[in-house]
Short mmCIF file of C-alpha atoms in Angstrom, two decimals:
data_model
loop_
_atom_site.label_atom_id
_atom_site.label_comp_id
_atom_site.label_asym_id
_atom_site.label_seq_id
_atom_site.Cartn_x
_atom_site.Cartn_y
_atom_site.Cartn_z
CA MET V 24 9.07 25.78 -16.83
CA THR V 25 6.36 24.44 -14.52
CA ASP V 26 2.87 25.82 -15.04
CA TRP V 27 1.55 26.58 -11.59
CA SER V 28 -1.97 27.47 -12.73
CA PRO V 29 -3.29 23.97 -11.79
CA ILE V 30 -2.39 24.72 -8.17
CA LEU V 31 -4.36 27.97 -8.20
CA ILE V 32 -7.30 26.33 -9.95
CA SER V 33 -7.29 23.41 -7.51
CA MET V 34 -7.09 25.66 -4.45
CA LYS V 35 -9.93 27.87 -5.72
CA THR V 36 -12.03 24.82 -6.55
CA ALA V 37 -11.39 23.05 -3.25
CA SER V 38 -11.98 26.21 -1.21
CA LEU V 39 -15.35 27.00 -2.78
CA SER V 40 -16.43 23.37 -2.81
CA ILE V 41 -15.68 22.84 0.89
CA PHE V 42 -17.61 25.99 1.75
CA ILE V 43 -20.64 24.55 -0.03
CA THR V 44 -20.10 20.98 1.12
CA PHE V 45 -19.53 21.92 4.76
CA PHE V 46 -22.87 23.64 5.33
CA LEU V 47 -24.78 21.35 2.98
CA GLY V 48 -23.38 18.29 4.76
CA LEU V 49 -24.34 19.67 8.16
CA LEU V 50 -27.87 20.51 7.00
CA VAL V 51 -28.47 17.13 5.38
CA ALA V 52 -26.96 15.19 8.30
CA TRP V 53 -29.15 17.11 10.77
CA GLY V 54 -32.21 16.43 8.65
CA ILE V 55 -31.46 12.71 8.31
CA ILE V 56 -31.01 12.05 12.04
CA LYS V 57 -34.37 13.72 12.72
CA ILE V 58 -36.21 11.31 10.40
CA LYS V 59 -38.04 8.65 12.42
CA ASN V 60 -38.85 6.23 9.58
CA ASP V 61 -35.89 3.86 9.26
CA THR V 62 -36.74 2.84 5.70
CA ILE V 63 -36.81 6.40 4.41
CA LYS V 64 -33.65 7.18 6.37
CA SER V 65 -31.83 4.21 4.82
CA ILE V 66 -32.92 5.11 1.29
CA LEU V 67 -31.83 8.73 1.64
CA ASP V 68 -28.59 7.70 3.32
CA GLY V 69 -27.84 5.41 0.37
CA ILE V 70 -28.51 8.18 -2.13
CA PHE V 71 -26.29 10.69 -0.32
CA THR V 72 -23.48 8.15 0.10
CA LEU V 73 -23.63 6.77 -3.45
CA PRO V 74 -21.10 9.17 -5.06
CA ILE V 75 -18.27 7.87 -2.87
CA ILE V 76 -19.15 4.24 -3.72
CA LEU V 77 -19.60 4.55 -7.49
CA PRO V 78 -16.58 4.90 -9.78
CA PRO V 79 -15.87 8.63 -10.24
CA THR V 80 -16.27 8.33 -14.01
CA VAL V 81 -19.79 6.97 -13.51
CA VAL V 82 -20.64 9.93 -11.28
CA GLY V 83 -19.10 12.18 -13.92
CA PHE V 84 -21.29 10.59 -16.57
CA PHE V 85 -24.44 11.41 -14.60
CA LEU V 86 -23.21 14.95 -13.97
CA LEU V 87 -22.48 15.44 -17.65
CA TYR V 88 -25.92 14.08 -18.48
CA ILE V 89 -27.48 16.64 -16.12
CA PHE V 90 -25.23 19.67 -16.68
CA GLY V 91 -24.21 19.08 -20.31
CA ILE V 92 -25.48 21.33 -23.09
CA ARG V 93 -28.37 18.93 -23.73
CA GLY V 94 -28.95 18.08 -20.07
CA PRO V 95 -31.96 19.51 -18.20
CA ILE V 96 -29.97 21.93 -16.04
CA GLY V 97 -27.21 22.62 -18.55
CA LYS V 98 -29.69 23.43 -21.31
CA PHE V 99 -31.71 25.65 -18.97
CA PHE V 100 -28.67 27.80 -18.11
CA ILE V 101 -27.66 28.08 -21.76
CA ASP V 102 -31.15 28.99 -22.97
CA TYR V 103 -31.98 31.52 -20.26
CA PHE V 104 -28.62 32.83 -19.03
CA THR V 105 -26.26 31.92 -21.92
CA ILE V 106 -24.05 30.23 -19.33
CA LYS V 107 -22.33 26.99 -20.24
CA ILE V 108 -21.69 24.85 -17.16
CA ALA V 109 -19.96 21.81 -18.64
CA PHE V 110 -16.25 22.21 -19.42
CA SER V 111 -15.94 25.36 -17.33
CA TRP V 112 -14.39 26.16 -13.96
CA THR V 113 -17.87 25.95 -12.43
CA ALA V 114 -17.94 22.31 -13.52
CA THR V 115 -14.81 21.57 -11.48
CA VAL V 116 -16.56 22.94 -8.39
CA ILE V 117 -19.71 20.89 -9.04
CA ALA V 118 -17.66 17.71 -9.47
CA ALA V 119 -15.68 18.42 -6.29
CA VAL V 120 -18.85 19.12 -4.28
CA VAL V 121 -20.61 15.96 -5.41
CA MET V 122 -17.60 13.71 -4.79
CA SER V 123 -16.64 15.21 -1.42
CA PHE V 124 -20.16 15.62 -0.03
CA PRO V 125 -20.54 11.99 1.21
CA LEU V 126 -17.44 12.33 3.40
CA MET V 127 -18.73 15.52 5.00
CA TYR V 128 -22.25 14.17 5.37
CA ARG V 129 -21.28 10.85 6.94
CA SER V 130 -18.73 12.43 9.26
CA ALA V 131 -21.23 15.04 10.44
CA ARG V 132 -23.97 12.46 10.87
CA GLY V 133 -21.70 10.15 12.86
CA ALA V 134 -20.59 13.04 15.07
CA PHE V 135 -24.18 14.19 15.63
CA GLU V 136 -25.34 10.70 16.58
CA GLN V 137 -22.65 10.44 19.26
CA VAL V 138 -23.95 13.52 21.07
CA ASP V 139 -26.06 12.62 24.11
CA SER V 140 -29.70 13.26 23.20
CA ASN V 141 -30.33 14.30 26.81
CA LEU V 142 -28.32 17.45 26.14
CA LEU V 143 -30.70 18.35 23.32
CA ASP V 144 -33.72 17.66 25.50
CA ALA V 145 -32.22 19.83 28.24
CA GLY V 146 -31.87 22.67 25.77
CA ARG V 147 -35.53 22.37 24.79
CA THR V 148 -36.52 22.31 28.45
CA LEU V 149 -34.66 25.58 28.93
CA GLY V 150 -36.65 27.12 26.09
CA MET V 151 -33.88 27.20 23.50
CA SER V 152 -34.95 27.36 19.86
CA GLU V 153 -34.05 24.49 17.53
CA GLY V 154 -31.53 26.76 15.84
CA LYS V 155 -29.74 27.53 19.10
CA ILE V 156 -29.85 23.87 20.11
CA PHE V 157 -28.22 22.95 16.83
CA TRP V 158 -25.36 25.45 17.02
CA LYS V 159 -24.77 25.75 20.77
CA VAL V 160 -25.37 22.14 21.80
CA LEU V 161 -25.24 19.68 18.89
CA PHE V 162 -22.66 21.43 16.71
CA ALA V 163 -20.45 22.40 19.65
CA ASN V 164 -20.27 18.85 21.02
CA ALA V 165 -19.81 17.25 17.59
CA LEU V 166 -17.18 19.77 16.45
CA PRO V 167 -14.11 17.46 16.36
CA GLY V 168 -15.88 14.95 14.11
CA ILE V 169 -17.23 17.74 11.96
CA ILE V 170 -13.78 19.29 11.54
CA GLY V 171 -12.36 15.89 10.64
CA GLY V 172 -15.06 15.42 8.02
CA GLY V 173 -14.43 18.89 6.64
CA ILE V 174 -10.72 18.21 6.25
CA LEU V 175 -11.37 14.90 4.52
CA ALA V 176 -13.93 16.53 2.23
CA TYR V 177 -11.48 19.32 1.37
CA ALA V 178 -8.74 16.84 0.55
CA ARG V 179 -11.17 14.76 -1.53
CA GLY V 180 -12.28 17.81 -3.49
CA LEU V 181 -8.67 18.82 -4.06
CA GLY V 182 -7.77 15.37 -5.37
CA GLU V 183 -10.87 14.79 -7.48
CA PHE V 184 -10.05 13.42 -10.96
CA GLY V 185 -12.60 11.12 -12.60
CA ALA V 186 -15.79 13.18 -12.29
CA THR V 187 -13.84 16.36 -13.07
CA ALA V 188 -12.44 14.83 -16.25
CA MET V 189 -15.93 13.88 -17.41
CA LEU V 190 -17.73 17.13 -16.56
CA ALA V 191 -15.03 19.81 -16.75
CA GLY V 192 -12.46 18.31 -19.09
CA ASN V 193 -8.76 19.08 -19.04
CA ILE V 194 -8.49 22.63 -20.38
CA ALA V 195 -5.16 24.27 -19.56
CA GLY V 196 -5.56 27.40 -17.45
CA GLN V 197 -9.30 26.82 -16.97
CA THR V 198 -10.21 23.37 -15.70
CA ARG V 199 -6.84 21.64 -15.37
CA THR V 200 -6.60 20.85 -11.67
CA LEU V 201 -3.59 19.25 -9.97
CA PRO V 202 -4.67 15.63 -10.57
CA MET V 203 -5.44 16.47 -14.21
CA ALA V 204 -2.04 18.17 -14.53
CA VAL V 205 -0.28 15.06 -13.21
CA TYR V 206 -2.12 12.91 -15.74
CA SER V 207 -1.38 15.30 -18.59
CA GLU V 208 2.34 15.54 -17.83
CA VAL V 209 2.74 11.79 -17.45
CA ALA V 210 0.87 11.22 -20.71
CA ALA V 211 3.23 13.69 -22.39
CA GLY V 212 6.29 11.99 -20.90
CA ASN V 213 7.19 14.98 -18.69
CA MET V 214 7.89 13.05 -15.52
CA GLY V 215 9.76 15.92 -13.87
CA GLU V 216 6.82 18.29 -14.21
CA ALA V 217 4.44 15.58 -13.01
CA PHE V 218 6.69 15.02 -9.98
CA ASN V 219 6.42 18.71 -9.02
CA TYR V 220 2.64 18.48 -8.99
CA VAL V 221 2.72 15.21 -7.06
CA ILE V 222 4.90 16.77 -4.36
CA VAL V 223 2.37 19.60 -3.90
CA ILE V 224 -0.51 17.13 -3.57
CA VAL V 225 1.42 14.98 -1.08
CA ILE V 226 2.28 18.03 1.07
CA ILE V 227 -1.35 19.18 1.16
CA ALA V 228 -2.53 15.65 2.02
CA PHE V 229 0.04 15.38 4.82
CA ILE V 230 -1.04 18.73 6.27
CA ALA V 231 -4.68 17.55 6.22
CA ILE V 232 -3.77 14.36 8.11
CA PHE V 233 -1.68 16.33 10.62
CA VAL V 234 -4.54 18.73 11.35
CA MET V 235 -6.99 15.85 11.82
CA ASP V 236 -4.66 14.13 14.28
CA PHE V 237 -4.04 17.40 16.12
CA VAL V 238 -7.76 18.03 16.58
CA SER V 239 -8.34 14.46 17.77
CA ILE V 240 -5.50 14.66 20.31
CA ARG V 241 -6.74 18.01 21.63
CA LYS V 242 -10.23 16.60 22.12
CA GLU V 243 -8.93 13.48 23.91
CA LYS V 244 -6.93 15.68 26.30
CA GLN V 245 -10.03 17.76 27.06
CA TRP V 246 -11.98 14.65 27.99
CA LYS V 247 -9.27 13.38 30.37
#
C-alpha cells in the first residue's frame, strides 16, 4: 500500500517555504535594484544566485555545516532551546527556501527592472511614501513576473532533493519528501510505488506551468 505521507510532507514544506521565499525574494530584489554601486550589486547578486548554480549536494553540505549539531546556528539552538534543526522537518523547509530563493529573487528583480522608473518618480512627486510606491506602483506593475517567479520557486521547493538529503535526511514520516520517496522506492526495487509518486510530481509541475502560461496570456491581452 502506498504511503502518502511524502505528499503531505512535501506540500507542507513547499507551502511554508514559498511563503518565506516570496516575501524575502521581493525584499532582497527591491534592495538590490536600489543599490547604485555596480560592483557591490554584482557581488550581492552572485551570492544570492549561487544556490541555483552550485550542485544541490554542495549547498546541502554548507547548510549541514551551519545547521548541524556542531554548526554555529545548529549548536546555538541545541544549547539554548534544545531544538535540533538538522534531520528534522524544519530542515526540509530550510533546504527548500535556500534552493528556491534564487528563482524568486531573480524573477522579482527582472520584473522590477522592467517597470518604468518614471512611474516611481511620479509617485514620489505625488507625495506617496516609499512603502506605497512599492506596493501600489512597483509591485502592481511587476505582478505577472512576480507570480511567475513564485510559481517556479514553489515548484523548485517541492522538487528539492540534494540539499534536503544532506540537511534533513530521508526519515520516513518526518523528512521523506516526494523526491526522496521516489529515490527510496527505486532503490528498494518498488517501481510501482515510485511511479505513483512520480505521477503526483508530474501533475503538480504541469499545473504550475499551466498557471504561469495563463497569467502571461492574461497580461498580454491586457496590454493589447
